[in-house]
Structures are given as structure tokens and as C-alpha cells.
Short mmCIF file of C-alpha atoms in Angstrom, two decimals:
data_model
loop_
_atom_site.label_atom_id
_atom_site.label_comp_id
_atom_site.label_asym_id
_atom_site.label_seq_id
_atom_site.Cartn_x
_atom_site.Cartn_y
_atom_site.Cartn_z
CA GLU Z 17 -8.87 12.26 9.93
CA VAL Z 18 -7.65 12.19 5.97
CA GLN Z 19 -10.04 10.00 3.95
CA LEU Z 20 -9.53 8.92 1.03
CA VAL Z 21 -12.38 8.07 -2.01
CA GLU Z 22 -11.98 6.68 -4.85
CA SER Z 23 -14.22 6.79 -8.43
CA GLY Z 24 -14.73 6.06 -11.69
CA GLY Z 25 -14.40 2.23 -11.27
CA GLY Z 26 -16.73 -0.55 -13.58
CA LEU Z 27 -16.72 -2.72 -16.25
CA VAL Z 28 -15.16 -1.73 -19.44
CA GLU Z 29 -13.87 -3.80 -22.47
CA PRO Z 30 -9.79 -4.51 -23.03
CA GLY Z 31 -8.18 -2.10 -25.64
CA THR Z 32 -9.69 0.64 -23.80
CA SER Z 33 -8.83 3.51 -21.41
CA LEU Z 34 -9.89 4.13 -18.51
CA THR Z 35 -9.42 7.06 -15.59
CA LEU Z 36 -9.86 6.73 -10.88
CA SER Z 37 -9.77 9.90 -9.15
CA CYS Z 38 -9.47 9.40 -5.22
CA ALA Z 39 -11.09 12.47 -3.14
CA ALA Z 40 -9.17 13.59 -0.39
CA SER Z 41 -10.90 15.26 2.86
CA GLY Z 42 -9.11 15.67 6.40
CA PHE Z 43 -6.35 17.03 4.67
CA SER Z 44 -5.99 20.92 5.07
CA LEU Z 45 -4.98 22.72 1.70
CA LYS Z 46 -1.35 23.32 2.69
CA ASP Z 47 -0.73 19.33 3.71
CA PHE Z 48 -2.47 17.49 0.74
CA LYS Z 49 -0.12 20.11 -1.29
CA ALA Z 50 3.14 18.87 0.60
CA ALA Z 51 1.92 14.96 0.67
CA TRP Z 52 2.66 12.21 -1.82
CA MET Z 53 0.05 10.80 -3.36
CA ALA Z 54 -0.03 6.90 -4.28
CA TRP Z 55 -2.26 4.11 -6.27
CA VAL Z 56 -1.94 0.33 -5.19
CA ARG Z 57 -4.05 -2.51 -7.18
CA GLN Z 58 -4.55 -5.57 -5.74
CA ALA Z 59 -5.70 -8.79 -8.33
CA PRO Z 60 -8.86 -10.87 -7.22
CA GLY Z 61 -6.92 -13.35 -5.10
CA LYS Z 62 -3.90 -11.82 -5.37
CA GLY Z 63 -1.60 -9.37 -2.59
CA LEU Z 64 -1.10 -6.65 -3.34
CA GLU Z 65 0.73 -4.30 -5.83
CA TRP Z 66 2.37 -0.91 -4.99
CA VAL Z 67 1.68 0.65 -9.22
CA GLY Z 68 3.00 4.28 -9.05
CA ARG Z 69 3.00 7.44 -6.88
CA ILE Z 70 3.16 11.30 -7.87
CA LYS Z 71 5.36 13.46 -5.02
CA SER Z 72 4.72 16.67 -3.90
CA LYS Z 73 4.55 19.62 -6.42
CA SER Z 74 7.05 21.01 -3.85
CA ASP Z 75 9.64 18.06 -4.45
CA GLY Z 76 8.49 17.99 -8.16
CA ALA Z 77 5.38 16.29 -9.26
CA THR Z 78 6.84 13.67 -10.07
CA THR Z 79 5.98 10.19 -10.77
CA ASP Z 80 7.16 6.62 -9.84
CA TYR Z 81 5.92 3.48 -11.82
CA SER Z 82 6.26 -0.13 -10.70
CA THR Z 83 8.33 -1.99 -13.83
CA PRO Z 84 4.99 -3.53 -15.14
CA VAL Z 85 3.14 -0.42 -15.63
CA LYS Z 86 5.74 1.47 -16.64
CA GLY Z 87 4.93 3.49 -20.21
CA LYS Z 88 0.74 1.93 -19.59
CA PHE Z 89 -0.36 4.09 -16.47
CA SER Z 90 -0.16 7.76 -15.77
CA ILE Z 91 -1.04 9.54 -12.43
CA TRP Z 92 -1.73 13.56 -11.59
CA ARG Z 93 -2.67 15.45 -9.28
CA ASP Z 94 -5.00 18.27 -8.92
CA ASP Z 95 -3.48 19.99 -5.73
CA SER Z 96 -7.27 22.82 -5.76
CA LYS Z 97 -10.08 20.13 -6.05
CA THR Z 98 -7.30 17.59 -3.47
CA ARG Z 99 -7.38 15.13 -5.59
CA HIS Z 100 -5.46 12.84 -8.03
CA TYR Z 101 -5.67 10.81 -10.82
CA LEU Z 102 -4.41 7.38 -12.59
CA GLN Z 103 -5.35 6.53 -16.43
CA ILE Z 104 -4.28 3.41 -17.09
CA ASN Z 105 -4.15 2.76 -21.52
CA ASN Z 106 -4.79 -0.34 -23.33
CA LEU Z 107 -6.57 -1.78 -20.86
CA ARG Z 108 -5.91 -5.95 -20.49
CA THR Z 109 -7.69 -8.82 -17.54
CA ASP Z 110 -4.98 -9.03 -16.00
CA ASP Z 111 -5.83 -5.39 -15.23
CA THR Z 112 -8.94 -5.99 -13.74
CA ALA Z 113 -8.75 -4.81 -9.95
CA ILE Z 114 -9.58 -2.89 -7.19
CA TYR Z 115 -7.64 0.34 -7.27
CA PHE Z 116 -6.47 1.43 -3.40
CA CYS Z 117 -5.38 5.17 -3.36
CA VAL Z 118 -3.51 5.66 -0.62
CA THR Z 119 -0.97 8.80 0.76
CA GLU Z 120 2.67 7.78 0.82
CA GLN Z 121 2.33 10.34 4.30
CA TRP Z 122 2.31 10.49 7.61
CA GLY Z 123 3.36 6.44 7.07
CA TRP Z 124 1.03 5.90 4.65
CA ARG Z 125 -1.93 7.08 6.57
CA GLY Z 126 -4.97 6.76 4.86
CA TRP Z 127 -5.93 4.62 2.63
CA GLY Z 128 -9.27 4.65 0.43
CA GLN Z 129 -11.68 2.10 0.81
CA GLY Z 130 -10.50 0.56 -3.08
CA ILE Z 131 -12.74 0.63 -6.56
CA LEU Z 132 -13.15 -2.09 -8.63
CA VAL Z 133 -11.62 -2.27 -12.13
CA SER Z 134 -13.29 -5.29 -14.33
CA VAL Z 135 -11.39 -5.75 -17.48
CA GLN C 27 11.97 -5.33 -9.62
CA ALA C 28 13.24 -6.60 -6.36
CA VAL C 29 10.87 -9.55 -4.76
CA VAL C 30 10.36 -9.32 -1.68
CA THR C 31 9.33 -12.62 -0.17
CA GLN C 32 6.57 -13.35 3.07
CA GLU C 33 5.79 -16.89 4.71
CA PRO C 34 2.91 -17.68 3.16
CA SER C 35 0.75 -18.75 6.03
CA LEU C 36 1.30 -19.30 9.39
CA THR C 37 -0.26 -20.49 12.67
CA VAL C 38 -0.84 -18.58 16.25
CA SER C 39 -3.10 -20.09 19.42
CA PRO C 40 -4.90 -17.34 20.95
CA GLY C 41 -2.97 -15.93 23.38
CA GLY C 42 0.87 -16.88 21.90
CA THR C 43 3.64 -15.63 20.05
CA VAL C 44 4.26 -15.07 16.39
CA THR C 45 6.77 -14.17 14.34
CA LEU C 46 6.19 -12.98 10.29
CA THR C 47 9.05 -12.17 8.42
CA CYS C 48 10.11 -10.18 5.15
CA GLY C 49 13.05 -10.88 3.50
CA SER C 50 14.52 -9.22 -0.11
CA SER C 51 15.86 -10.73 -3.21
CA THR C 52 18.68 -8.05 -3.50
CA GLY C 53 20.08 -8.43 0.20
CA PRO C 54 19.89 -8.48 4.09
CA VAL C 55 16.47 -6.09 4.88
CA THR C 56 17.94 -2.51 6.64
CA SER C 57 16.26 1.05 7.79
CA GLY C 58 17.20 2.33 4.44
CA HIS C 59 14.39 -0.06 2.71
CA TYR C 60 12.04 2.19 5.20
CA PRO C 61 9.75 -1.09 5.86
CA TYR C 62 6.55 -0.87 6.11
CA TRP C 63 4.04 -4.06 7.92
CA PHE C 64 0.14 -3.78 6.68
CA GLN C 65 -3.58 -5.58 7.81
CA GLN C 66 -5.74 -7.03 5.54
CA LYS C 67 -8.95 -8.08 6.51
CA PRO C 68 -11.30 -10.00 4.35
CA GLY C 69 -12.55 -7.75 2.12
CA GLN C 70 -11.42 -4.75 3.63
CA ALA C 71 -8.72 -1.57 2.74
CA PRO C 72 -5.35 -2.45 3.79
CA THR C 73 -4.21 -0.55 7.23
CA THR C 74 -0.87 0.35 7.68
CA LEU C 75 0.26 -1.08 11.32
CA ILE C 76 4.24 -0.93 11.78
CA PHE C 77 5.95 2.48 9.79
CA ASP C 78 9.91 2.69 8.95
CA THR C 79 10.95 -0.18 10.54
CA ASN C 80 9.67 0.22 13.95
CA ASN C 81 6.61 2.64 14.54
CA ARG C 82 2.75 2.18 15.23
CA HIS C 83 0.16 4.14 14.34
CA SER C 84 -1.88 5.29 17.21
CA TRP C 85 -4.74 2.73 15.79
CA THR C 86 -2.38 -0.48 16.27
CA PRO C 87 -2.58 -2.31 19.07
CA ALA C 88 0.81 -2.76 20.88
CA ARG C 89 0.99 -6.28 21.08
CA PHE C 90 2.71 -5.76 17.15
CA SER C 91 5.84 -4.72 17.12
CA GLY C 92 8.87 -4.27 13.62
CA SER C 93 12.34 -5.43 14.00
CA LEU C 94 15.35 -5.99 11.79
CA PHE C 95 16.20 -9.36 12.47
CA GLY C 96 19.36 -11.50 10.91
CA GLY C 97 18.60 -9.38 7.12
CA ASN C 98 14.72 -9.61 7.09
CA PHE C 99 12.42 -7.41 8.00
CA ALA C 100 10.21 -8.92 11.31
CA LEU C 101 6.54 -8.33 12.73
CA HIS C 102 6.27 -9.70 16.21
CA LEU C 103 2.32 -10.54 18.03
CA SER C 104 2.78 -11.58 21.35
CA GLY C 105 -0.51 -12.14 22.43
CA ALA C 106 -2.41 -12.70 20.02
CA GLN C 107 -6.25 -12.47 19.36
CA PRO C 108 -8.91 -13.62 17.38
CA GLU C 109 -9.09 -10.24 15.66
CA ASP C 110 -5.61 -10.71 14.25
CA GLU C 111 -6.27 -12.94 12.21
CA ALA C 112 -5.45 -11.52 8.56
CA ASP C 113 -3.46 -10.84 6.15
CA TYR C 114 -0.34 -9.00 6.75
CA TYR C 115 2.08 -8.14 3.33
CA CYS C 116 5.51 -6.00 4.04
CA MET C 117 6.60 -3.63 1.58
CA LEU C 118 9.68 -2.04 1.27
CA SER C 119 11.37 1.03 -0.96
CA TYR C 120 14.19 0.32 -3.19
CA SER C 121 14.41 4.38 -3.88
CA GLU C 122 11.78 5.31 -5.04
CA ILE C 123 9.75 2.17 -5.92
CA ARG C 124 8.36 0.46 -3.11
CA VAL C 125 7.82 -2.94 -3.95
CA PHE C 126 4.74 -5.82 -1.61
CA GLY C 127 5.59 -8.92 0.02
CA GLY C 128 3.22 -11.54 -1.78
CA GLY C 129 1.53 -11.32 1.95
CA THR C 130 1.81 -13.88 4.88
CA LYS C 131 -1.81 -15.54 6.19
CA LEU C 132 -2.24 -15.95 9.45
CA THR C 133 -4.16 -17.51 11.09
CA VAL C 134 -5.37 -17.53 15.18
CA LEU C 135 -6.62 -21.15 15.70
#
């Protein structure tokens, strides 16, 4: 069973940067390497917002971001650790949200439990 | 960026049938948008109910189904159960970008 666990959240000051990590288990290394991995956030009392995704290395490990976060968010991956990461720069109060990592592979099969970032 | 629209709220009686819809600001929703439905209960992470228009996961109850209908993407629930009370989000793909709808709060009452 796919399991994703986020870490690195917490209370941060405006204007600072933060890196979230997502650890994957229940994948074979081969399957993780093939998986496109994404981040979705949810502000308090609001809906879901897709913020970005990194493709597999075989697909170029390219990244795509939603328009509101482009240039501010950065995603990368370390397949040897079956992890991917989200860096958020110049944090603002409207970045306060629960951040979920998710695999876009296999019909968006796996979601993390989410981690709170409070600015 | 495209806007994806959903009904803000709907109510269904236990055992009843309801359809949630998902529209796109760019025109009719097609299978090329690779439509998804997600369910989220309070305090929990979302779960994926329907992918690529009408495919269920192993954990998705058979009473849920997805379809393209009248230019929209629809989630049909037949025989609503109390545990189906939740927020439902659709998501569409525009080339490489995913966009969620604003969500529908479904009440079973």
C-alpha cells in the first residue's frame, strides 16, 4: 500500500523560506522512479489547490506549477531516498495551509496526511 | 488559469440519488481533461474516488460513478449513505496543469 508522509512544517515568520519533505513507502524503487509526484495545499476552511508537480526522471524530471505560485515554489526529488521536496520562498500569510503530497501515478492513488504550515 | 466550477452545496436524502457537476471556463469538459473526483471528510486528507472520467479505485463504493454529461463532468451517487456526507472536489487537467474546482459540500439528510 502506498504511504506518503510529509514533514518540515510548522510556524514560520513572513519573508522566510521553508522546505517540506515527503517520504514515500509501499513503492518499489522502480515504481517510485516512474511516479509523478505533486503537492496540493488547502488554506484553512478553503478548498484544494494544486500547486505543482515533478515528473519522473525518465520524463525529464520537469516541473510544472500553478500560476499563483510559479517562481515562488520549487519542487525536486531524490529517488534514492524515495522522497520529494517542496521549497516555499518569501512566505506570506496567505501561504498558511495544510500541504499534502500526493502521487499523480495510478489514478492519484496515494495522499499524505498533510502538514500544517502557519505563517 | 482556467476556472473549474462546482455547486457549493447539495443535499440528498438517505438512500436517494444525487448528481454533482463540474464545469470548465474554457468550454465543454472532455476526456482529454482527465477528470477526477475526490472525497474529503472533516479533518482528513482527501481520497481519490474516480479517475480518468469513470474509473473507480478498489476502495470506491459502487454507488459512485463518473460520467461526461451535457458538457460537464458528473459524479453520480445512487443510494446515498450517511457516511457519504463530505466535501467533493473535481479536478481537471489543462495540458500539464491541474485545476481543482471549489468543492461541493454534500449533506445527507
